[in-house]
Coordinates of C-alpha atoms in Angstrom, one line a residue:
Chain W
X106 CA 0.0 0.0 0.0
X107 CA 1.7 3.5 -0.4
X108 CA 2.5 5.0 1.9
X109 CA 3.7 8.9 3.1
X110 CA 6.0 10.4 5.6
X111 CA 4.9 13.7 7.2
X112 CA 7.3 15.7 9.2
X113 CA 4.8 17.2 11.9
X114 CA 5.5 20.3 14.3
X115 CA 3.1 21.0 17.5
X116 CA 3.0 22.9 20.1
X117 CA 2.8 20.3 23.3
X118 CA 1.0 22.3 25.6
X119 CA -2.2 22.2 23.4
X120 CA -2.0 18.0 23.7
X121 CA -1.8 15.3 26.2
X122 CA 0.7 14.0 24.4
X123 CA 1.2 12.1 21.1
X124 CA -0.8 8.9 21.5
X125 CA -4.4 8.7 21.6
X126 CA -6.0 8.5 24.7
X127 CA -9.9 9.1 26.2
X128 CA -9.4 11.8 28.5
X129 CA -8.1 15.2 26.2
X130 CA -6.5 16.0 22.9
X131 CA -3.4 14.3 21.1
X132 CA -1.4 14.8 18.1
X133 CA -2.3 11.4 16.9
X134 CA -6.0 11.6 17.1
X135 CA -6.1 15.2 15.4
X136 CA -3.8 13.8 12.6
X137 CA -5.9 10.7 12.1
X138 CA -9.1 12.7 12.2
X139 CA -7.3 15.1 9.6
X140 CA -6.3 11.7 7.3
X141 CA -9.9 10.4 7.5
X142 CA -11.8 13.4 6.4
X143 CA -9.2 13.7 3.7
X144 CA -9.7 10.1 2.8
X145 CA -13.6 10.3 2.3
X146 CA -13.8 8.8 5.7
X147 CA -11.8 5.8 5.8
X148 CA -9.7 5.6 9.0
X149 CA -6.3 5.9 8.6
X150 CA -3.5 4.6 11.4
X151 CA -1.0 6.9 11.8
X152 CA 2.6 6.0 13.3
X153 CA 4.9 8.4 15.2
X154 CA 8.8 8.0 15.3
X155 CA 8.6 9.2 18.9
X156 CA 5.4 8.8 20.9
X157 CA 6.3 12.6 23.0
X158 CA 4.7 13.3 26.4
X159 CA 1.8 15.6 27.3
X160 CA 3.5 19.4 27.1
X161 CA 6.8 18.1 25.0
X162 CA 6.8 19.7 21.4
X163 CA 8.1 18.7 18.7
X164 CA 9.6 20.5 15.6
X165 CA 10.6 17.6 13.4
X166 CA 8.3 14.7 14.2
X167 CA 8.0 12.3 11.8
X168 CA 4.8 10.2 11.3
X169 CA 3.8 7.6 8.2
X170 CA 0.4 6.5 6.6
X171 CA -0.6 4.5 3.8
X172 CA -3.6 4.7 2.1
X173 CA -5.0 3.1 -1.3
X174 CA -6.6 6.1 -1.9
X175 CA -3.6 8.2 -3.0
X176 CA -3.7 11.9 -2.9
X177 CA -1.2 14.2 -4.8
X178 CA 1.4 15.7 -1.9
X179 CA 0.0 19.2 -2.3
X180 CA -2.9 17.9 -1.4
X181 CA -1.5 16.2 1.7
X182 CA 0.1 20.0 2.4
X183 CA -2.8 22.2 2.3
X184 CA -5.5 19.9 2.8
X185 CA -3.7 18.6 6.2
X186 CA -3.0 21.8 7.2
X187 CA -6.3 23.2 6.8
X188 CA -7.9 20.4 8.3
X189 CA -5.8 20.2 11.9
X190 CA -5.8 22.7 14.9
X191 CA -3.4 25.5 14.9
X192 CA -1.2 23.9 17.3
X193 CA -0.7 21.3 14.9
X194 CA 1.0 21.4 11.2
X195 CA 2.6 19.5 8.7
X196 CA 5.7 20.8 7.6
X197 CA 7.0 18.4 4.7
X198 CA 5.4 15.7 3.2
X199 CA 7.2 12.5 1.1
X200 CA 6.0 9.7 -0.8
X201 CA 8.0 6.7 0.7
X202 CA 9.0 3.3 0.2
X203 CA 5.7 1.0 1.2
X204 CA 7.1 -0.8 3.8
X205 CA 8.6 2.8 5.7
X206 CA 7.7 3.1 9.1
X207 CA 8.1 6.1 10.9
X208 CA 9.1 4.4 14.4
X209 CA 10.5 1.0 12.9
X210 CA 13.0 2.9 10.3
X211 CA 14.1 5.7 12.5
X212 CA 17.9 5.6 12.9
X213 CA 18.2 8.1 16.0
X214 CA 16.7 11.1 17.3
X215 CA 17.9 14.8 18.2
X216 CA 15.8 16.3 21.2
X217 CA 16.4 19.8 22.2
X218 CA 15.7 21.5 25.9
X219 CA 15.8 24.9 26.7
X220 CA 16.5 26.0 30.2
X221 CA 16.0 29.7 30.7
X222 CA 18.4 31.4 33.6
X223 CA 16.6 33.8 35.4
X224 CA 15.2 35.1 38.7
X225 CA 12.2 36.5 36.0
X226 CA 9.2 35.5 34.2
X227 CA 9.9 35.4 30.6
X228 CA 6.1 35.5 29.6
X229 CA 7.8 34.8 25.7
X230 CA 9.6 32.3 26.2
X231 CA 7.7 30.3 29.7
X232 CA 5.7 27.5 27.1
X233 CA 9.0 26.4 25.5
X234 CA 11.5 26.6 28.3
X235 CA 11.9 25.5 31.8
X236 CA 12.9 28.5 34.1
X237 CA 15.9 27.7 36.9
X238 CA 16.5 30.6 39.0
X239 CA 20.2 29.6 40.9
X240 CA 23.3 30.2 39.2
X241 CA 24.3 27.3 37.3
X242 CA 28.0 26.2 36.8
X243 CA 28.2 25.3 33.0
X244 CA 31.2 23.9 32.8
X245 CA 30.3 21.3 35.8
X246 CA 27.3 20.6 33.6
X247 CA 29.4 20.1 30.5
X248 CA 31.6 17.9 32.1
X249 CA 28.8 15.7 33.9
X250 CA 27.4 15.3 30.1
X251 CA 30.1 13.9 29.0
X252 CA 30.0 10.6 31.2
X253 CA 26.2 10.6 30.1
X254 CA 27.2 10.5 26.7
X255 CA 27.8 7.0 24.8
X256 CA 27.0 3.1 24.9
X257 CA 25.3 3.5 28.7
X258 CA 22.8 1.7 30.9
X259 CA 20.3 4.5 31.6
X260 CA 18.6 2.3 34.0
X261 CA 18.9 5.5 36.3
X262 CA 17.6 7.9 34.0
X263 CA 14.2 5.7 32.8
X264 CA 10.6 6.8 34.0
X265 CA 8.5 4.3 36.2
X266 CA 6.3 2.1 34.3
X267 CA 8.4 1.9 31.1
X268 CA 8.8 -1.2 29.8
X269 CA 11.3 -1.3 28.0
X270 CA 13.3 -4.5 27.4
X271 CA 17.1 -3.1 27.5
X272 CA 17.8 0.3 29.1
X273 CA 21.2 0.3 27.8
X274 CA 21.0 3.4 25.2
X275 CA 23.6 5.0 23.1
X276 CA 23.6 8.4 23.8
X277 CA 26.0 9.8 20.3
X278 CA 25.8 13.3 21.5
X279 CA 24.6 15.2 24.8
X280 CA 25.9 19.3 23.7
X281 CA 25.6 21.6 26.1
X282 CA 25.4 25.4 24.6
X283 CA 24.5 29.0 26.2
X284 CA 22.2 31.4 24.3
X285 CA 22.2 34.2 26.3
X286 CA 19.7 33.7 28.9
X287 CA 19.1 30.1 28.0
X288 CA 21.1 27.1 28.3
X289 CA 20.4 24.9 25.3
X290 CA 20.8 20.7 25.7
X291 CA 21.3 19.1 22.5
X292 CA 20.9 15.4 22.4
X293 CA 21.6 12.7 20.0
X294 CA 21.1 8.9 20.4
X295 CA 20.0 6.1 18.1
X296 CA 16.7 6.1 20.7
X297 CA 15.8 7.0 24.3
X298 CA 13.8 5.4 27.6
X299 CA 10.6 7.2 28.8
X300 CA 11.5 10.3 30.6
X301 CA 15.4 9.9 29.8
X302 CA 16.1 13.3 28.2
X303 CA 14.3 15.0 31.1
X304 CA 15.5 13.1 33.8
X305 CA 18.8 13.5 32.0
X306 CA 18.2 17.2 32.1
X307 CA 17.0 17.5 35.7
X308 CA 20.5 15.6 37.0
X309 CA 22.5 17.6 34.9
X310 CA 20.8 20.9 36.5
X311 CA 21.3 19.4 40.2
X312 CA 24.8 19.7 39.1
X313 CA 25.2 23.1 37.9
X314 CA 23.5 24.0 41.2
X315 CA 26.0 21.6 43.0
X316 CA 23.8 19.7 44.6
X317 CA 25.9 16.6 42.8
X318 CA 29.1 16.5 41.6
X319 CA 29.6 16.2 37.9
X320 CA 31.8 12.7 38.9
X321 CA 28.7 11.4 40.7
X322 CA 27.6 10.5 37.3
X323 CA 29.6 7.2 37.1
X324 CA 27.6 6.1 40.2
X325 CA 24.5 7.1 39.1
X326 CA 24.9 5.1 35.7
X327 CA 26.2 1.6 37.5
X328 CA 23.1 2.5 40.4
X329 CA 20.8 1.2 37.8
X330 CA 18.3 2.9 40.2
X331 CA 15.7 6.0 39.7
X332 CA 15.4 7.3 43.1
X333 CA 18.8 8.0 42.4
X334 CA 18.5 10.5 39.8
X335 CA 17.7 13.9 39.5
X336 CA 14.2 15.5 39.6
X337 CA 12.4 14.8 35.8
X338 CA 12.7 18.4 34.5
X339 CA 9.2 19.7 33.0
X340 CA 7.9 18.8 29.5
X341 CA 7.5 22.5 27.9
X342 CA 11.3 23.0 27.6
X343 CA 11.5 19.5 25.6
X344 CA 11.2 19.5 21.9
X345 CA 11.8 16.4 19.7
X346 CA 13.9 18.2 17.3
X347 CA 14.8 15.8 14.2
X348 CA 14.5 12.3 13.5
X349 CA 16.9 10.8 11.4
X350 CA 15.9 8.3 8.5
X351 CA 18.5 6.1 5.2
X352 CA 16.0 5.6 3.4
X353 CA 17.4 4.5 0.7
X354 CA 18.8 1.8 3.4
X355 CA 16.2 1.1 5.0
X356 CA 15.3 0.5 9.0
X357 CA 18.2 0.1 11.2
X358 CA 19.8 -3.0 12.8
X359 CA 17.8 -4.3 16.1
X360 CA 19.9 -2.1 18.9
X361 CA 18.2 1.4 17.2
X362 CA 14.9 0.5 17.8
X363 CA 12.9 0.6 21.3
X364 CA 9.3 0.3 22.5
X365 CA 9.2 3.0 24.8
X366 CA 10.2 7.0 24.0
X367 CA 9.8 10.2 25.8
Chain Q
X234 CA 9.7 61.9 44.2
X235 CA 11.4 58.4 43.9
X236 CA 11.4 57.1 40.5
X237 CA 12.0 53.5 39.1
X238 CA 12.9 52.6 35.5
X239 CA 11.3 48.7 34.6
X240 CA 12.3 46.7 31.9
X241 CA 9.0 45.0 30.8
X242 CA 8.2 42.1 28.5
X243 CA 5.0 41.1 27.1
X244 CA 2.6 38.5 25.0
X245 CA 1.6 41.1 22.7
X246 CA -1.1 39.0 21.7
X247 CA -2.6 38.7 25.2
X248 CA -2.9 42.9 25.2
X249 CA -4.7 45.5 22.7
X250 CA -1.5 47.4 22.9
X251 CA 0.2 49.7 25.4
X252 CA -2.0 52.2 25.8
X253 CA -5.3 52.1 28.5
X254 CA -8.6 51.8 26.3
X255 CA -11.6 51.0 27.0
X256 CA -11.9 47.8 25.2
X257 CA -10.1 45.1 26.2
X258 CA -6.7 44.7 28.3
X259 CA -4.0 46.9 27.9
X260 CA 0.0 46.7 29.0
X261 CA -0.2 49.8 30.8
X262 CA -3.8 49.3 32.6
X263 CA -2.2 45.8 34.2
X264 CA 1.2 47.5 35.0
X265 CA -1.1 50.0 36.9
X266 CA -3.4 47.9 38.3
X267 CA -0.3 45.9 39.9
X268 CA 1.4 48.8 41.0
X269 CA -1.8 50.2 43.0
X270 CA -1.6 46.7 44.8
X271 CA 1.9 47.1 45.6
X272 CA 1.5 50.0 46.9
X273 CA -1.5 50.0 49.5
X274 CA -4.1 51.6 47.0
X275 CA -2.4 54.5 45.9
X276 CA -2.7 55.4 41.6
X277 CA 0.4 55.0 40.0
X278 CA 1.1 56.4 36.3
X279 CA 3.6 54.4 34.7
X280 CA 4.9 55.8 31.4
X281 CA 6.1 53.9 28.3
X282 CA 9.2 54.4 26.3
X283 CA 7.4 52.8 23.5
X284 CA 3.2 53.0 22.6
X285 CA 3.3 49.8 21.1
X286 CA -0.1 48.5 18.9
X287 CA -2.3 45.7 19.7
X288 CA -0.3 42.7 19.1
X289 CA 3.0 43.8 19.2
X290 CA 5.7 41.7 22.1
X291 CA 8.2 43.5 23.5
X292 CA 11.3 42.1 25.1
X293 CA 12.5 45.2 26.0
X294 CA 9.8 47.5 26.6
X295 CA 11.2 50.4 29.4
X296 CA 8.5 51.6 32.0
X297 CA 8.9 54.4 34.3
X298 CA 6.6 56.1 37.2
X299 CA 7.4 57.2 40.5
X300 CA 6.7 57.1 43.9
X301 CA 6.4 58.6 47.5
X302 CA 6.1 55.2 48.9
X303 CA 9.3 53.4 48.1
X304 CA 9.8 49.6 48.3
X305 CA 12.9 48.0 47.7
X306 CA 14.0 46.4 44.3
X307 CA 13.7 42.8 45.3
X308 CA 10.0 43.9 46.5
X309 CA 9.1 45.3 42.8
X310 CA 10.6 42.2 41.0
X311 CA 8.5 39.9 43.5
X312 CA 5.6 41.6 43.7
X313 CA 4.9 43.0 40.5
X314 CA 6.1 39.3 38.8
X315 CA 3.2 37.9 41.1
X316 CA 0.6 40.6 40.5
X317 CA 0.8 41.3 36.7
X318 CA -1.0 38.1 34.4
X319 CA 1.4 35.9 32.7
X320 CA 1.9 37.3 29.1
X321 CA 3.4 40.5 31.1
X322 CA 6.2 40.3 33.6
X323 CA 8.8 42.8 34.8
X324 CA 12.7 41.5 34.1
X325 CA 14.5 44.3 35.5
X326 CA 14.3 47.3 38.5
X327 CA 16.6 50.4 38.7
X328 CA 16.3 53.0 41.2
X329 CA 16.9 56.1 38.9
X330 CA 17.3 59.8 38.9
X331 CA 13.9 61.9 40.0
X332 CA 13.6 63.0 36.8
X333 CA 14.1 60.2 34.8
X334 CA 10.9 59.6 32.4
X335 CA 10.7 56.6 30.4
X336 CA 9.8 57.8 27.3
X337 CA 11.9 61.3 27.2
X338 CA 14.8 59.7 28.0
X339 CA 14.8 57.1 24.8
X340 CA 17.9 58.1 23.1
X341 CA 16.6 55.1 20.5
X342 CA 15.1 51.9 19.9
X343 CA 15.7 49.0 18.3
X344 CA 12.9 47.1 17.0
X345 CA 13.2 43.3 16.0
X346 CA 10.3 42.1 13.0
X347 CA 10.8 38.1 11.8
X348 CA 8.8 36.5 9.1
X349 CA 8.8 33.1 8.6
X350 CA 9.9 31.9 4.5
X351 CA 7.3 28.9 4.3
X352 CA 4.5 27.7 2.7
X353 CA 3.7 25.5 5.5
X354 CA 2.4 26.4 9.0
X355 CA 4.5 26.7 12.1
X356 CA 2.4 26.2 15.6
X357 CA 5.5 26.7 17.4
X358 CA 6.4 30.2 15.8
X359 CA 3.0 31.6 14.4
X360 CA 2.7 33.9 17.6
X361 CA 5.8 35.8 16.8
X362 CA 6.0 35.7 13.3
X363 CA 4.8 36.9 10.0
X364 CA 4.5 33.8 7.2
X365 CA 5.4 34.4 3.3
X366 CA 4.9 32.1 1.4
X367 CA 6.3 33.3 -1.9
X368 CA 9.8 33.1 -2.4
X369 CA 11.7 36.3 -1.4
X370 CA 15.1 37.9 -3.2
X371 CA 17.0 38.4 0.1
X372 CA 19.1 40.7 -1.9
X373 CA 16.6 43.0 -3.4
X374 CA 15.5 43.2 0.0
X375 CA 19.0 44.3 1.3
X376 CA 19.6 47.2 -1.3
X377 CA 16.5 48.6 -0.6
X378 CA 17.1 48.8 3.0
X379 CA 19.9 50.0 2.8
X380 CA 18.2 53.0 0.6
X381 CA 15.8 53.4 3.7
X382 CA 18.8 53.8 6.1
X383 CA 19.9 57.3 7.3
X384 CA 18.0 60.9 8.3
X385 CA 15.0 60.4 5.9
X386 CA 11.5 61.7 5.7
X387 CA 9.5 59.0 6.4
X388 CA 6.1 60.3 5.1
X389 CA 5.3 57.5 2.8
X390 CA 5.9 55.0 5.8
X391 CA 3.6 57.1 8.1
X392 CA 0.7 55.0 10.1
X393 CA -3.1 56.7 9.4
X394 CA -3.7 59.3 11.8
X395 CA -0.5 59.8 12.7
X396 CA -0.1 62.7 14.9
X397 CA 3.5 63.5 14.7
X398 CA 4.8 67.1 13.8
X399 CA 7.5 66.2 11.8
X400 CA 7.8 62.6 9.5
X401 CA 11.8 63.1 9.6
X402 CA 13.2 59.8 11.4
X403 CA 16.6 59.3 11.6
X404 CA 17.1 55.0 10.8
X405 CA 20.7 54.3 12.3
X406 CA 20.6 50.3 11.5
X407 CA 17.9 48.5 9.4
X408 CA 20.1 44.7 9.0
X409 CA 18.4 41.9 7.2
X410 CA 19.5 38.5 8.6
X411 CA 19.0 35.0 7.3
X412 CA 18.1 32.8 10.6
X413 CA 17.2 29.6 8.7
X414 CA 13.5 29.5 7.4
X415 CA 13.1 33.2 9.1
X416 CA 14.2 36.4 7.8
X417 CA 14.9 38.7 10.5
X418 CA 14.9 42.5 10.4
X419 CA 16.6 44.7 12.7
X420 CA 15.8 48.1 13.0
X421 CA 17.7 51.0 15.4
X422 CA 16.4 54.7 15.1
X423 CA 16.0 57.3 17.2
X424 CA 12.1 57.6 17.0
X425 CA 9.7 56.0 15.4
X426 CA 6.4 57.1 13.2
X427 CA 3.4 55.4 13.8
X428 CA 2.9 51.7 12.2
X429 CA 6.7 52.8 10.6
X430 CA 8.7 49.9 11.2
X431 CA 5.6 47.2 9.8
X432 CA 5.2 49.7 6.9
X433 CA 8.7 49.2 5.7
X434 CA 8.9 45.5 6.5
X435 CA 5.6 45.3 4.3
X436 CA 7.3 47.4 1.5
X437 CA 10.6 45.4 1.5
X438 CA 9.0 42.1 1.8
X439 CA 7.2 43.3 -1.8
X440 CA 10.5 44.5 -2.8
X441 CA 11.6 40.3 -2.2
X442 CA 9.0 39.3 -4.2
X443 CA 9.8 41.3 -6.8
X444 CA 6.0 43.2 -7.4
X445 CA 8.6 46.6 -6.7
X446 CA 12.2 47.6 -7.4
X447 CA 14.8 47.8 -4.5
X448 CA 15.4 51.2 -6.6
X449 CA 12.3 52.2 -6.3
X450 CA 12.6 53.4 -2.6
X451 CA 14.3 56.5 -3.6
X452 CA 10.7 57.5 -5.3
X453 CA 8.6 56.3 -2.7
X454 CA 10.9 58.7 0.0
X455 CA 10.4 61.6 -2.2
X456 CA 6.6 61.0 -2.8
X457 CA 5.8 61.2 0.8
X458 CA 2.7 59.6 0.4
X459 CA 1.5 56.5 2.3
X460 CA -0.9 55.2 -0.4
X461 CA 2.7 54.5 -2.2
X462 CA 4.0 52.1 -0.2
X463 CA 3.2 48.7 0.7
X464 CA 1.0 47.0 3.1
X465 CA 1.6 47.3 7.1
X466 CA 3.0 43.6 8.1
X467 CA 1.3 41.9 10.9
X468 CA 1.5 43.0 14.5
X469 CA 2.4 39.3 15.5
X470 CA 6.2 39.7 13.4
X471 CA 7.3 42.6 15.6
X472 CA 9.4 42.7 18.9
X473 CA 10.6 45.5 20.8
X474 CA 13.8 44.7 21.6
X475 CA 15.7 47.2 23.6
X476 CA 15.1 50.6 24.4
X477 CA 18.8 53.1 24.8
X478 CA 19.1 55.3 27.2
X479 CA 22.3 57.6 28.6
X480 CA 21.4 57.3 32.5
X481 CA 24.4 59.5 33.7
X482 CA 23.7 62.0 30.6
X483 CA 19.8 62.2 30.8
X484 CA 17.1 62.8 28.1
X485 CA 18.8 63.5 24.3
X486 CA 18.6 66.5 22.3
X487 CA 14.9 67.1 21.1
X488 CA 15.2 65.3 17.7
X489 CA 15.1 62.0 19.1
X490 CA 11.7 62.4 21.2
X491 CA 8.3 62.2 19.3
X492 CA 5.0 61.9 19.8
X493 CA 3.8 59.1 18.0
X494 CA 5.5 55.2 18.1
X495 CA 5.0 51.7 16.7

């Protein structure tokens, strides 16, 4: 059946999250109410690379379809983006290989989180960042990252009830940059636990505070225990940034591909 | 009488402007209104460096008003932070000199205007930007700014009902930046006319389309006619970044201070 990639942007504060559920709004139910009254009613499933948390945005999600009853992508384009809620867009839109699969052939993820430094309300910038007030010692965080960052059991870092088979992870890149008032995480990995970036996020700010040392990382990561971690740092400064797709290659090799994403 | 300079930013979305009116919620009425709180019921005028429109943020917005009842810094930040609705909050507090007035004192502006280069929706960006969807000639756009740069008369760019007694503006900077899909336009003047800096966005964005010539600024300066130039841009696109002042020097030479400001 053919089938489409959309790359999807939303603001996360407008859902509870990406998968459907009875009790508010998701991304996936707006996009596969959008689908079906584009597809003269015929439901459509629609699958997310990442399956974000209520409040986490997303820039570059990716999602796939596939429908028999094939439109033109312009129509995909304006008829999607007439169709969904303002929070919600499409912001590319490919014809793919049939068997594509936005979670399945996803290779790794970039997520993004935005911590804004200051003692004041930033009433343009509070829905995408998370405000921390103390004085925050960068280069402690920077050098925590970096024994967050490769081939790691993130047992530590994972959010109760996931369910996830492995929790080792392989974390390519954790960057750590200042944009003026904000302090900017960049992280790359081939996929992620529930929760991980955040909890990831919520350590790292315990040690800029210097609550924890930056070399209290190597204990937290061979812990393999939550209670050990930092507090999960809020959902509106997370924003699943880009996911990254061969598609010429295909999906990736088993260790890529997990049942369980924040 | 004690006098205190705040450094203000807002949602302009959430506010019909600066200026108290009747209908509808305005910067200055919930600046006031928090300010009465604070201080046991007493009116308190607070003056804007900048009368910005109905839908226009500020980052940067500079508020003064003054005071027999004096708190302490800490107690302004605090209190006025918890008083004043979320899309408005107060980011700095200086004691200044008695006679300092916000809007007298303005040795210049800069004002910051983004539109977003797409043909596809942004949910995460519509509230501060202006979407174009043709494709624009970032260099057209540049040669014609820089015609607009300098002491000019500004007539052709002037807002309906403009009240100010002369249209002469003196533009310092007018940069055009490439941030990605956004093109961002910084402007630095002195003073402002009415609607003037979404008037000349409007033009130059027409100028990147190509419907006018970069060249064909010089004209539209010399016609001094508003019906010339292009439309206003959005209210959403524009920021009011910073406000200059010369704390230790005091209010500039007349020039710089007018009566009427986007």
């Amino acid at each position: 059946v053919p089938t489409w990639k959309l790359t999807v942007e939303y603001d996360g504060l407008e859902f509870c999250g990406w998968q459907i559920q009875p009790n508010g709004p998701t991304v996936q139910a707006a996009l596969e109410e959008a689908l079906q009254k584009l597809h003269s009613g015929d439901f459509i499933r629609a699958t997310a690379a990442g399956r974000t948390d209520a409040g986490v945005h997303a820039r570059g999600q990716v999602v796939s379809f596939s429908t028999a009853r094939e439109l033109v992508p312009n129509a995909y384009e304006r008829g999607l983006n007439t169709l969904l809620p303002r929070s919600c867009a499409v912001r590319g839109v490919e014809h793919v290989s049939d068997d594509f699969d936005a979670r399945r052939w996803s290779h790794g993820k970039r997520y993004v989180y935005r911590v804004l430094r200051s003692r004041f309300r930033s009433p343009l910038r509070e829905r995408y960042t998370w405000m921390v007030h103390q004085k925050l010692d960068v280069e402690a965080i920077r050098q925590a990252a970096s024994l967050l960052t490769g081939k790691l059991d993130f047992a530590s870092f994972q959010g109760a009830n996931c369910d996830a088979k492995t929790t080792i992870r392989h974390v390519k890149r954790l960057e750590v940059l200042e944009e003026e008032e904000e302090l900017v995480f960049r992280v790359e990995g081939t996929a992620f636990l529930k929760h991980m970036v955040r909890n990831v996020v919520g350590t790292l700010v315990e040690v800029g505070i210097g609550s924890r040392s930056a070399e209290s990382m190597r204990k937290l990561i061979s812990a393999r225990d939550r209670t050990q971690a930092g507090r999960t740092a809020p959902p509106q400064g997370l924003c699943l940034d880009e996911v990254f797709y061969d598609l010429a290659a295909g999906p990736p090799t088993r260790e890529a591909v997990t049942d369980a994403d924040d």
